[in-house]
Amino acid sequence: MKKIIALGIIALSLAGTASAQVKPEEQIKYRQAGYSFMSWNMGKIKANLEGEYNTQQVQAAANAIAAIAGSGMGALYGPGTDKDIGEVKTRVKPEFFDPANGPDIGKIATNFNTAAAELAKVAAGGDKAAVQKAFGATGETCKACHDKYRME
Amino acid sequence: MKKIIALGIIALSLAGTASAQVKPEEQIKYRQAGYSFMSWNMGKIKANLEGEYNTQQVQAAANAIAAIAGSGMGALYGPGTDKDIGEVKTRVKPEFFDPANGPDIGKIATNFNTAAAELAKVAAGGDKAAVQKAFGATGETCKACHDKYRME
């Protein structure tokens, strides 16, 4: 079971022995922090697409999303992080930890990384229509995971 | 006063009209999320420096820190975010919002951005000694801000 979870983590992204030292409750907080910070940056890109477009701001926001996506968040779903720990609440669904879903989660995570990297790439170019498209595609990958693996 | 805060925000990093829509309590949460996620990544780099060194993991962590540092967090210190808002607690010191400290905060933020960008640069190279040095320098810039502007 431990091994299967470890495999799932690697599938999600890169994992390191180093991450093992992080307590389960800290893992939950860090993953929520990562998602929360990405959502701030998605919101900024959305506002830029709907209003005045500032290439530098969109680029910085897209870089943050791509770098967070690529930072190995899979390591923050270690053993013991599948349910609330005291005051630290989690909205992850138990399905996320079902080994049978490993391939599906791996695919979702890979799509997410690819979409975020593409968003950062086009944001650097400053072509608003291309950013609009890549932004939509990235949002789809967030939603793909939430629909299946995050509680309401 | 509003104008002075706005200037401080620009000094800290880039700001955009788009960010104005974020509620004060959300700004506090997002900035804490950004710092928290950076600290996870600093911890990973530290663990790599002290143990088995994985270039890919260090590089990914450094990229996340640099991209978050460059994402314009200054916009998350808008009016009304200088003290607790209901359940949303903040540890920022009032001194952070004193216009007289604007230049000092601007300097600290610039040093922080520069150090984080340098860390990402050397991490891509994989020279452990250079990463050690840049990691130490980045940590100093976190500390420089906390010593003056964050409560215990």
mmCIF file of C-alpha atoms in Angstrom:
data_model
loop_
_atom_site.group_PDB
_atom_site.id
_atom_site.type_symbol
_atom_site.label_atom_id
_atom_site.label_comp_id
_atom_site.label_asym_id
_atom_site.label_seq_id
_atom_site.Cartn_x
_atom_site.Cartn_y
_atom_site.Cartn_z
ATOM 1 C CA MET A 1 0.000 0.000 0.000
ATOM 2 C CA LYS A 2 2.779 2.377 0.964
ATOM 3 C CA LYS A 3 4.577 1.453 -2.218
ATOM 4 C CA ILE A 4 1.479 2.001 -4.315
ATOM 5 C CA ILE A 5 0.973 5.446 -2.795
ATOM 6 C CA ALA A 6 4.628 6.203 -3.513
ATOM 7 C CA LEU A 7 4.136 5.189 -7.127
ATOM 8 C CA GLY A 8 1.085 7.414 -7.346
ATOM 9 C CA ILE A 9 3.134 10.295 -6.025
ATOM 10 C CA ILE A 10 5.774 9.814 -8.681
ATOM 11 C CA ALA A 11 3.096 9.617 -11.343
ATOM 12 C CA LEU A 12 1.641 12.900 -10.141
ATOM 13 C CA SER A 13 4.944 14.678 -10.420
ATOM 14 C CA LEU A 14 8.458 14.354 -9.113
ATOM 15 C CA ALA A 15 8.910 13.197 -5.571
ATOM 16 C CA GLY A 16 11.959 13.214 -3.401
ATOM 17 C CA THR A 17 13.166 11.433 -0.353
ATOM 18 C CA ALA A 18 13.525 14.884 1.169
ATOM 19 C CA SER A 19 9.799 15.463 1.283
ATOM 20 C CA ALA A 20 9.269 12.539 3.594
ATOM 21 C CA GLN A 21 10.097 14.718 6.608
ATOM 22 C CA VAL A 22 7.003 16.895 6.213
ATOM 23 C CA LYS A 23 4.256 16.035 8.746
ATOM 24 C CA PRO A 24 0.861 14.984 7.316
ATOM 25 C CA GLU A 25 -0.906 18.108 8.662
ATOM 26 C CA GLU A 26 1.779 20.264 7.079
ATOM 27 C CA GLN A 27 1.399 18.429 3.779
ATOM 28 C CA ILE A 28 -2.316 19.285 3.776
ATOM 29 C CA LYS A 29 -1.596 22.943 4.531
ATOM 30 C CA TYR A 30 1.094 23.188 1.879
ATOM 31 C CA ARG A 31 -1.028 21.638 -0.859
ATOM 32 C CA GLN A 32 -3.925 23.966 -0.010
ATOM 33 C CA ALA A 33 -1.472 26.884 -0.065
ATOM 34 C CA GLY A 34 -0.223 25.874 -3.497
ATOM 35 C CA TYR A 35 -3.727 25.573 -4.945
ATOM 36 C CA SER A 36 -4.852 28.776 -3.265
ATOM 37 C CA PHE A 37 -1.915 30.736 -4.617
ATOM 38 C CA MET A 38 -2.524 29.348 -8.104
ATOM 39 C CA SER A 39 -6.156 30.398 -7.937
ATOM 40 C CA TRP A 40 -5.120 33.975 -7.094
ATOM 41 C CA ASN A 41 -2.948 33.951 -10.187
ATOM 42 C CA MET A 42 -5.677 32.412 -12.353
ATOM 43 C CA GLY A 43 -7.953 35.210 -11.145
ATOM 44 C CA LYS A 44 -5.418 37.834 -12.179
ATOM 45 C CA ILE A 45 -5.127 36.354 -15.663
ATOM 46 C CA LYS A 46 -8.925 36.235 -15.954
ATOM 47 C CA ALA A 47 -9.190 39.895 -14.932
ATOM 48 C CA ASN A 48 -6.542 40.820 -17.488
ATOM 49 C CA LEU A 49 -8.384 38.942 -20.224
ATOM 50 C CA GLU A 50 -11.656 40.640 -19.334
ATOM 51 C CA GLY A 51 -10.232 44.115 -18.797
ATOM 52 C CA GLU A 52 -7.025 45.991 -19.419
ATOM 53 C CA TYR A 53 -4.361 43.515 -20.555
ATOM 54 C CA ASN A 54 -0.976 43.840 -18.858
ATOM 55 C CA THR A 55 1.472 41.421 -20.458
ATOM 56 C CA GLN A 56 3.953 41.609 -17.589
ATOM 57 C CA GLN A 57 1.320 40.774 -14.976
ATOM 58 C CA VAL A 58 -0.112 37.897 -16.994
ATOM 59 C CA GLN A 59 3.351 36.515 -17.609
ATOM 60 C CA ALA A 60 4.275 36.689 -13.912
ATOM 61 C CA ALA A 61 0.987 35.023 -12.943
ATOM 62 C CA ALA A 62 1.371 32.263 -15.534
ATOM 63 C CA ASN A 63 4.947 31.632 -14.399
ATOM 64 C CA ALA A 64 3.760 31.199 -10.810
ATOM 65 C CA ILE A 65 1.055 28.736 -11.869
ATOM 66 C CA ALA A 66 3.445 26.723 -14.039
ATOM 67 C CA ALA A 67 6.173 26.637 -11.391
ATOM 68 C CA ILE A 68 3.746 25.560 -8.676
ATOM 69 C CA ALA A 69 2.290 22.931 -11.018
ATOM 70 C CA GLY A 70 5.803 21.666 -11.646
ATOM 71 C CA SER A 71 6.943 21.690 -8.020
ATOM 72 C CA GLY A 72 6.035 18.130 -7.172
ATOM 73 C CA MET A 73 2.817 18.611 -5.209
ATOM 74 C CA GLY A 74 2.209 14.879 -5.440
ATOM 75 C CA ALA A 75 4.557 14.573 -2.482
ATOM 76 C CA LEU A 76 1.936 16.419 -0.415
ATOM 77 C CA TYR A 77 -0.483 13.496 -0.630
ATOM 78 C CA GLY A 78 1.463 11.184 1.633
ATOM 79 C CA PRO A 79 0.062 8.601 4.043
ATOM 80 C CA GLY A 80 -2.241 10.100 6.678
ATOM 81 C CA THR A 81 -3.269 13.054 4.553
ATOM 82 C CA ASP A 82 -6.489 11.475 3.333
ATOM 83 C CA LYS A 83 -8.623 12.930 6.110
ATOM 84 C CA ASP A 84 -8.887 15.805 8.597
ATOM 85 C CA ILE A 85 -6.152 15.967 11.202
ATOM 86 C CA GLY A 86 -7.560 17.866 14.188
ATOM 87 C CA GLU A 87 -8.105 21.468 13.159
ATOM 88 C CA VAL A 88 -6.551 20.851 9.758
ATOM 89 C CA LYS A 89 -9.423 20.039 7.421
ATOM 90 C CA THR A 90 -9.003 18.555 3.975
ATOM 91 C CA ARG A 91 -11.414 18.376 1.059
ATOM 92 C CA VAL A 92 -9.595 15.601 -0.789
ATOM 93 C CA LYS A 93 -11.845 12.621 -1.618
ATOM 94 C CA PRO A 94 -10.858 9.124 -0.492
ATOM 95 C CA GLU A 95 -10.908 8.129 -4.188
ATOM 96 C CA PHE A 96 -7.691 10.109 -4.612
ATOM 97 C CA PHE A 97 -5.884 7.474 -2.546
ATOM 98 C CA ASP A 98 -7.402 4.446 -4.248
ATOM 99 C CA PRO A 99 -4.563 2.735 -6.136
ATOM 100 C CA ALA A 100 -7.040 1.851 -8.888
ATOM 101 C CA ASN A 101 -7.263 5.574 -9.671
ATOM 102 C CA GLY A 102 -3.487 6.026 -9.877
ATOM 103 C CA PRO A 103 -3.353 6.028 -13.693
ATOM 104 C CA ASP A 104 -6.297 8.439 -13.948
ATOM 105 C CA ILE A 105 -4.753 10.858 -11.435
ATOM 106 C CA GLY A 106 -1.421 10.584 -13.194
ATOM 107 C CA LYS A 107 -3.074 11.530 -16.463
ATOM 108 C CA ILE A 108 -4.933 14.470 -14.921
ATOM 109 C CA ALA A 109 -1.724 15.702 -13.298
ATOM 110 C CA THR A 110 0.237 15.400 -16.522
ATOM 111 C CA ASN A 111 -2.462 17.301 -18.440
ATOM 112 C CA PHE A 112 -2.403 19.970 -15.765
ATOM 113 C CA ASN A 113 1.394 20.352 -15.952
ATOM 114 C CA THR A 114 1.360 20.458 -19.732
ATOM 115 C CA ALA A 115 -1.436 23.040 -19.849
ATOM 116 C CA ALA A 116 0.240 25.260 -17.237
ATOM 117 C CA ALA A 117 3.579 25.103 -19.059
ATOM 118 C CA GLU A 118 1.836 26.050 -22.310
ATOM 119 C CA LEU A 119 0.072 28.939 -20.574
ATOM 120 C CA ALA A 120 3.412 30.266 -19.302
ATOM 121 C CA LYS A 121 4.899 29.900 -22.764
ATOM 122 C CA VAL A 122 2.195 31.853 -24.578
ATOM 123 C CA ALA A 123 1.971 34.435 -21.780
ATOM 124 C CA ALA A 124 5.612 35.283 -22.432
ATOM 125 C CA GLY A 125 4.678 36.036 -26.021
ATOM 126 C CA GLY A 126 1.905 38.436 -25.123
ATOM 127 C CA ASP A 127 -0.629 37.196 -27.708
ATOM 128 C CA LYS A 128 -3.907 37.748 -25.868
ATOM 129 C CA ALA A 129 -5.938 35.292 -27.981
ATOM 130 C CA ALA A 130 -3.378 32.534 -27.391
ATOM 131 C CA VAL A 131 -3.403 33.292 -23.658
ATOM 132 C CA GLN A 132 -7.189 33.139 -23.631
ATOM 133 C CA LYS A 133 -7.072 29.680 -25.173
ATOM 134 C CA ALA A 134 -4.300 28.348 -22.908
ATOM 135 C CA PHE A 135 -6.004 29.850 -19.871
ATOM 136 C CA GLY A 136 -9.223 28.028 -20.709
ATOM 137 C CA ALA A 137 -7.354 24.779 -21.227
ATOM 138 C CA THR A 138 -5.573 25.153 -17.878
ATOM 139 C CA GLY A 139 -8.841 25.858 -16.087
ATOM 140 C CA GLU A 140 -10.254 22.677 -17.599
ATOM 141 C CA THR A 141 -7.443 20.666 -16.009
ATOM 142 C CA CYS A 142 -8.095 22.191 -12.571
ATOM 143 C CA LYS A 143 -11.766 21.327 -12.986
ATOM 144 C CA ALA A 144 -11.014 17.792 -14.197
ATOM 145 C CA CYS A 145 -9.350 17.036 -10.891
ATOM 146 C CA HIS A 146 -11.864 18.833 -8.681
ATOM 147 C CA ASP A 147 -14.864 17.148 -10.304
ATOM 148 C CA LYS A 148 -13.531 13.746 -9.375
ATOM 149 C CA TYR A 149 -11.254 14.169 -6.404
ATOM 150 C CA ARG A 150 -12.269 17.231 -4.391
ATOM 151 C CA MET A 151 -15.310 17.497 -2.143
ATOM 152 C CA GLU A 152 -17.720 20.414 -2.514
ATOM 153 C CA MET B 1 -2.783 57.652 1.844
ATOM 154 C CA LYS B 2 -4.328 55.349 -0.749
ATOM 155 C CA LYS B 3 -1.859 56.716 -3.267
ATOM 156 C CA ILE B 4 1.056 56.125 -0.925
ATOM 157 C CA ILE B 5 -0.012 52.531 -0.328
ATOM 158 C CA ALA B 6 -0.324 52.084 -4.081
ATOM 159 C CA LEU B 7 3.201 53.394 -4.554
ATOM 160 C CA GLY B 8 4.422 50.995 -1.911
ATOM 161 C CA ILE B 9 2.762 48.156 -3.750
ATOM 162 C CA ILE B 10 4.499 49.071 -6.977
ATOM 163 C CA ALA B 11 7.796 49.330 -5.135
ATOM 164 C CA LEU B 12 7.267 45.849 -3.720
ATOM 165 C CA SER B 13 6.669 44.331 -7.119
ATOM 166 C CA LEU B 14 4.362 44.774 -10.036
ATOM 167 C CA ALA B 15 0.781 45.680 -9.344
ATOM 168 C CA GLY B 16 -2.212 45.624 -11.634
ATOM 169 C CA THR B 17 -5.603 47.180 -11.725
ATOM 170 C CA ALA B 18 -6.924 43.623 -11.894
ATOM 171 C CA SER B 19 -5.853 42.828 -8.360
ATOM 172 C CA ALA B 20 -8.107 45.496 -6.925
ATOM 173 C CA GLN B 21 -11.085 43.118 -7.018
ATOM 174 C CA VAL B 22 -9.620 40.774 -4.399
ATOM 175 C CA LYS B 23 -11.263 41.224 -0.973
ATOM 176 C CA PRO B 24 -8.958 42.173 1.927
ATOM 177 C CA GLU B 25 -9.494 38.845 3.740
ATOM 178 C CA GLU B 26 -8.657 36.997 0.520
ATOM 179 C CA GLN B 27 -5.526 39.082 0.073
ATOM 180 C CA ILE B 28 -4.357 38.008 3.544
ATOM 181 C CA LYS B 29 -5.056 34.348 2.760
ATOM 182 C CA TYR B 30 -3.317 34.512 -0.606
ATOM 183 C CA ARG B 31 -0.181 36.149 0.749
ATOM 184 C CA GLN B 32 0.027 33.585 3.554
ATOM 185 C CA ALA B 33 -0.452 30.846 0.949
ATOM 186 C CA GLY B 34 2.385 32.245 -1.157
ATOM 187 C CA TYR B 35 4.778 32.436 1.790
ATOM 188 C CA SER B 36 3.725 29.036 3.072
ATOM 189 C CA PHE B 37 4.264 27.386 -0.297
ATOM 190 C CA MET B 38 7.678 29.047 -0.613
ATOM 191 C CA SER B 39 8.653 27.749 2.805
ATOM 192 C CA TRP B 40 7.794 24.185 1.758
ATOM 193 C CA ASN B 41 10.081 24.621 -1.213
ATOM 194 C CA MET B 42 12.855 26.183 0.873
ATOM 195 C CA GLY B 43 12.572 23.146 3.154
ATOM 196 C CA LYS B 44 12.975 20.788 0.209
ATOM 197 C CA ILE B 45 16.097 22.585 -0.967
ATOM 198 C CA LYS B 46 17.508 22.480 2.569
ATOM 199 C CA ALA B 47 16.832 18.743 2.807
ATOM 200 C CA ASN B 48 18.558 18.202 -0.537
ATOM 201 C CA LEU B 49 21.583 20.198 0.569
ATOM 202 C CA GLU B 50 21.823 18.223 3.805
ATOM 203 C CA GLY B 51 21.121 14.825 2.291
ATOM 204 C CA GLU B 52 20.895 13.214 -1.095
ATOM 205 C CA TYR B 53 21.012 15.937 -3.759
ATOM 206 C CA ASN B 54 18.408 15.688 -6.509
ATOM 207 C CA THR B 55 19.028 18.401 -9.104
ATOM 208 C CA GLN B 56 15.566 18.121 -10.635
ATOM 209 C CA GLN B 57 13.813 18.529 -7.290
ATOM 210 C CA VAL B 58 15.976 21.483 -6.266
ATOM 211 C CA GLN B 59 15.438 23.139 -9.621
ATOM 212 C CA ALA B 60 11.651 22.704 -9.442
ATOM 213 C CA ALA B 61 11.597 24.058 -5.878
ATOM 214 C CA ALA B 62 13.766 27.055 -6.759
ATOM 215 C CA ASN B 63 11.576 27.820 -9.778
ATOM 216 C CA ALA B 64 8.495 27.852 -7.560
ATOM 217 C CA ILE B 65 10.142 30.225 -5.072
ATOM 218 C CA ALA B 66 11.369 32.572 -7.805
ATOM 219 C CA ALA B 67 8.028 32.601 -9.625
ATOM 220 C CA ILE B 68 6.090 33.274 -6.425
ATOM 221 C CA ALA B 69 8.586 35.996 -5.488
ATOM 222 C CA GLY B 70 8.053 37.544 -8.908
ATOM 223 C CA SER B 71 4.273 37.263 -8.934
ATOM 224 C CA GLY B 72 3.505 40.675 -7.498
ATOM 225 C CA MET B 73 2.635 39.798 -3.906
ATOM 226 C CA GLY B 74 2.780 43.504 -3.074
ATOM 227 C CA ALA B 75 -0.766 43.702 -4.421
ATOM 228 C CA LEU B 76 -1.805 41.508 -1.477
ATOM 229 C CA TYR B 77 -1.090 44.276 1.029
ATOM 230 C CA GLY B 78 -3.971 46.510 0.034
ATOM 231 C CA PRO B 79 -6.045 48.764 2.292
ATOM 232 C CA GLY B 80 -7.745 46.896 5.125
ATOM 233 C CA THR B 81 -5.214 44.060 5.218
ATOM 234 C CA ASP B 82 -3.187 45.544 8.068
ATOM 235 C CA LYS B 83 -5.091 43.715 10.797
ATOM 236 C CA ASP B 84 -7.194 40.622 11.515
ATOM 237 C CA ILE B 85 -10.496 40.404 9.655
ATOM 238 C CA GLY B 86 -12.775 38.177 11.706
ATOM 239 C CA GLU B 87 -11.421 34.647 11.610
ATOM 240 C CA VAL B 88 -8.679 35.650 9.186
ATOM 241 C CA LYS B 89 -5.649 36.489 11.306
ATOM 242 C CA THR B 90 -2.591 38.295 10.037
ATOM 243 C CA ARG B 91 0.884 38.576 11.486
ATOM 244 C CA VAL B 92 1.920 41.611 9.452
ATOM 245 C CA LYS B 93 3.195 44.489 11.608
ATOM 246 C CA PRO B 94 1.588 47.939 11.302
ATOM 247 C CA GLU B 95 5.067 49.250 10.370
ATOM 248 C CA PHE B 96 4.636 47.532 7.003
ATOM 249 C CA PHE B 97 1.944 50.078 6.114
ATOM 250 C CA ASP B 98 3.834 53.148 7.324
ATOM 251 C CA PRO B 99 4.657 55.186 4.204
ATOM 252 C CA ALA B 100 7.967 56.151 5.830
ATOM 253 C CA ASN B 101 9.034 52.507 5.496
ATOM 254 C CA GLY B 102 8.128 52.332 1.813
ATOM 255 C CA PRO B 103 11.710 52.658 0.551
ATOM 256 C CA ASP B 104 12.984 50.105 3.087
ATOM 257 C CA ILE B 105 10.294 47.569 2.146
ATOM 258 C CA GLY B 106 10.946 48.221 -1.527
ATOM 259 C CA LYS B 107 14.632 47.466 -0.972
ATOM 260 C CA ILE B 108 13.901 44.279 0.974
ATOM 261 C CA ALA B 109 11.476 43.113 -1.717
ATOM 262 C CA THR B 110 13.961 43.827 -4.493
ATOM 263 C CA ASN B 111 16.708 41.947 -2.647
ATOM 264 C CA PHE B 112 14.315 39.049 -2.166
ATOM 265 C CA ASN B 113 13.385 38.934 -5.851
ATOM 266 C CA THR B 114 16.997 39.158 -6.940
ATOM 267 C CA ALA B 115 18.111 36.418 -4.543
ATOM 268 C CA ALA B 116 15.274 34.093 -5.568
ATOM 269 C CA ALA B 117 15.990 34.622 -9.269
ATOM 270 C CA GLU B 118 19.677 33.863 -8.646
ATOM 271 C CA LEU B 119 18.731 30.715 -6.707
ATOM 272 C CA ALA B 120 16.613 29.502 -9.634
ATOM 273 C CA LYS B 121 19.453 30.288 -12.019
ATOM 274 C CA VAL B 122 22.106 28.314 -10.148
ATOM 275 C CA ALA B 123 19.676 25.490 -9.350
ATOM 276 C CA ALA B 124 19.266 24.939 -13.080
ATOM 277 C CA GLY B 125 23.030 24.468 -13.304
ATOM 278 C CA GLY B 126 23.155 21.823 -10.613
ATOM 279 C CA ASP B 127 26.287 23.107 -8.846
ATOM 280 C CA LYS B 128 25.549 22.199 -5.241
ATOM 281 C CA ALA B 129 27.991 24.682 -3.699
ATOM 282 C CA ALA B 130 26.498 27.529 -5.720
ATOM 283 C CA VAL B 131 23.002 26.445 -4.687
ATOM 284 C CA GLN B 132 24.098 26.352 -1.040
ATOM 285 C CA LYS B 133 25.296 29.940 -1.305
ATOM 286 C CA ALA B 134 22.247 31.232 -3.160
ATOM 287 C CA PHE B 135 19.953 29.346 -0.786
ATOM 288 C CA GLY B 136 21.597 31.042 2.206
ATOM 289 C CA ALA B 137 21.308 34.438 0.537
ATOM 290 C CA THR B 138 17.602 33.877 -0.205
ATOM 291 C CA GLY B 139 16.938 32.809 3.373
ATOM 292 C CA GLU B 140 18.578 36.030 4.553
ATOM 293 C CA THR B 141 16.101 38.054 2.498
ATOM 294 C CA CYS B 142 13.120 36.205 4.002
ATOM 295 C CA LYS B 143 14.553 36.868 7.457
ATOM 296 C CA ALA B 144 15.241 40.531 6.688
ATOM 297 C CA CYS B 145 11.548 41.097 6.132
ATOM 298 C CA HIS B 146 10.314 38.962 9.014
ATOM 299 C CA ASP B 147 12.654 40.584 11.544
ATOM 300 C CA LYS B 148 11.166 43.984 10.852
ATOM 301 C CA TYR B 149 7.681 43.433 9.508
ATOM 302 C CA ARG B 150 6.253 40.151 10.796
ATOM 303 C CA MET B 151 5.044 39.460 14.331
ATOM 304 C CA GLU B 152 6.332 36.485 16.276
#
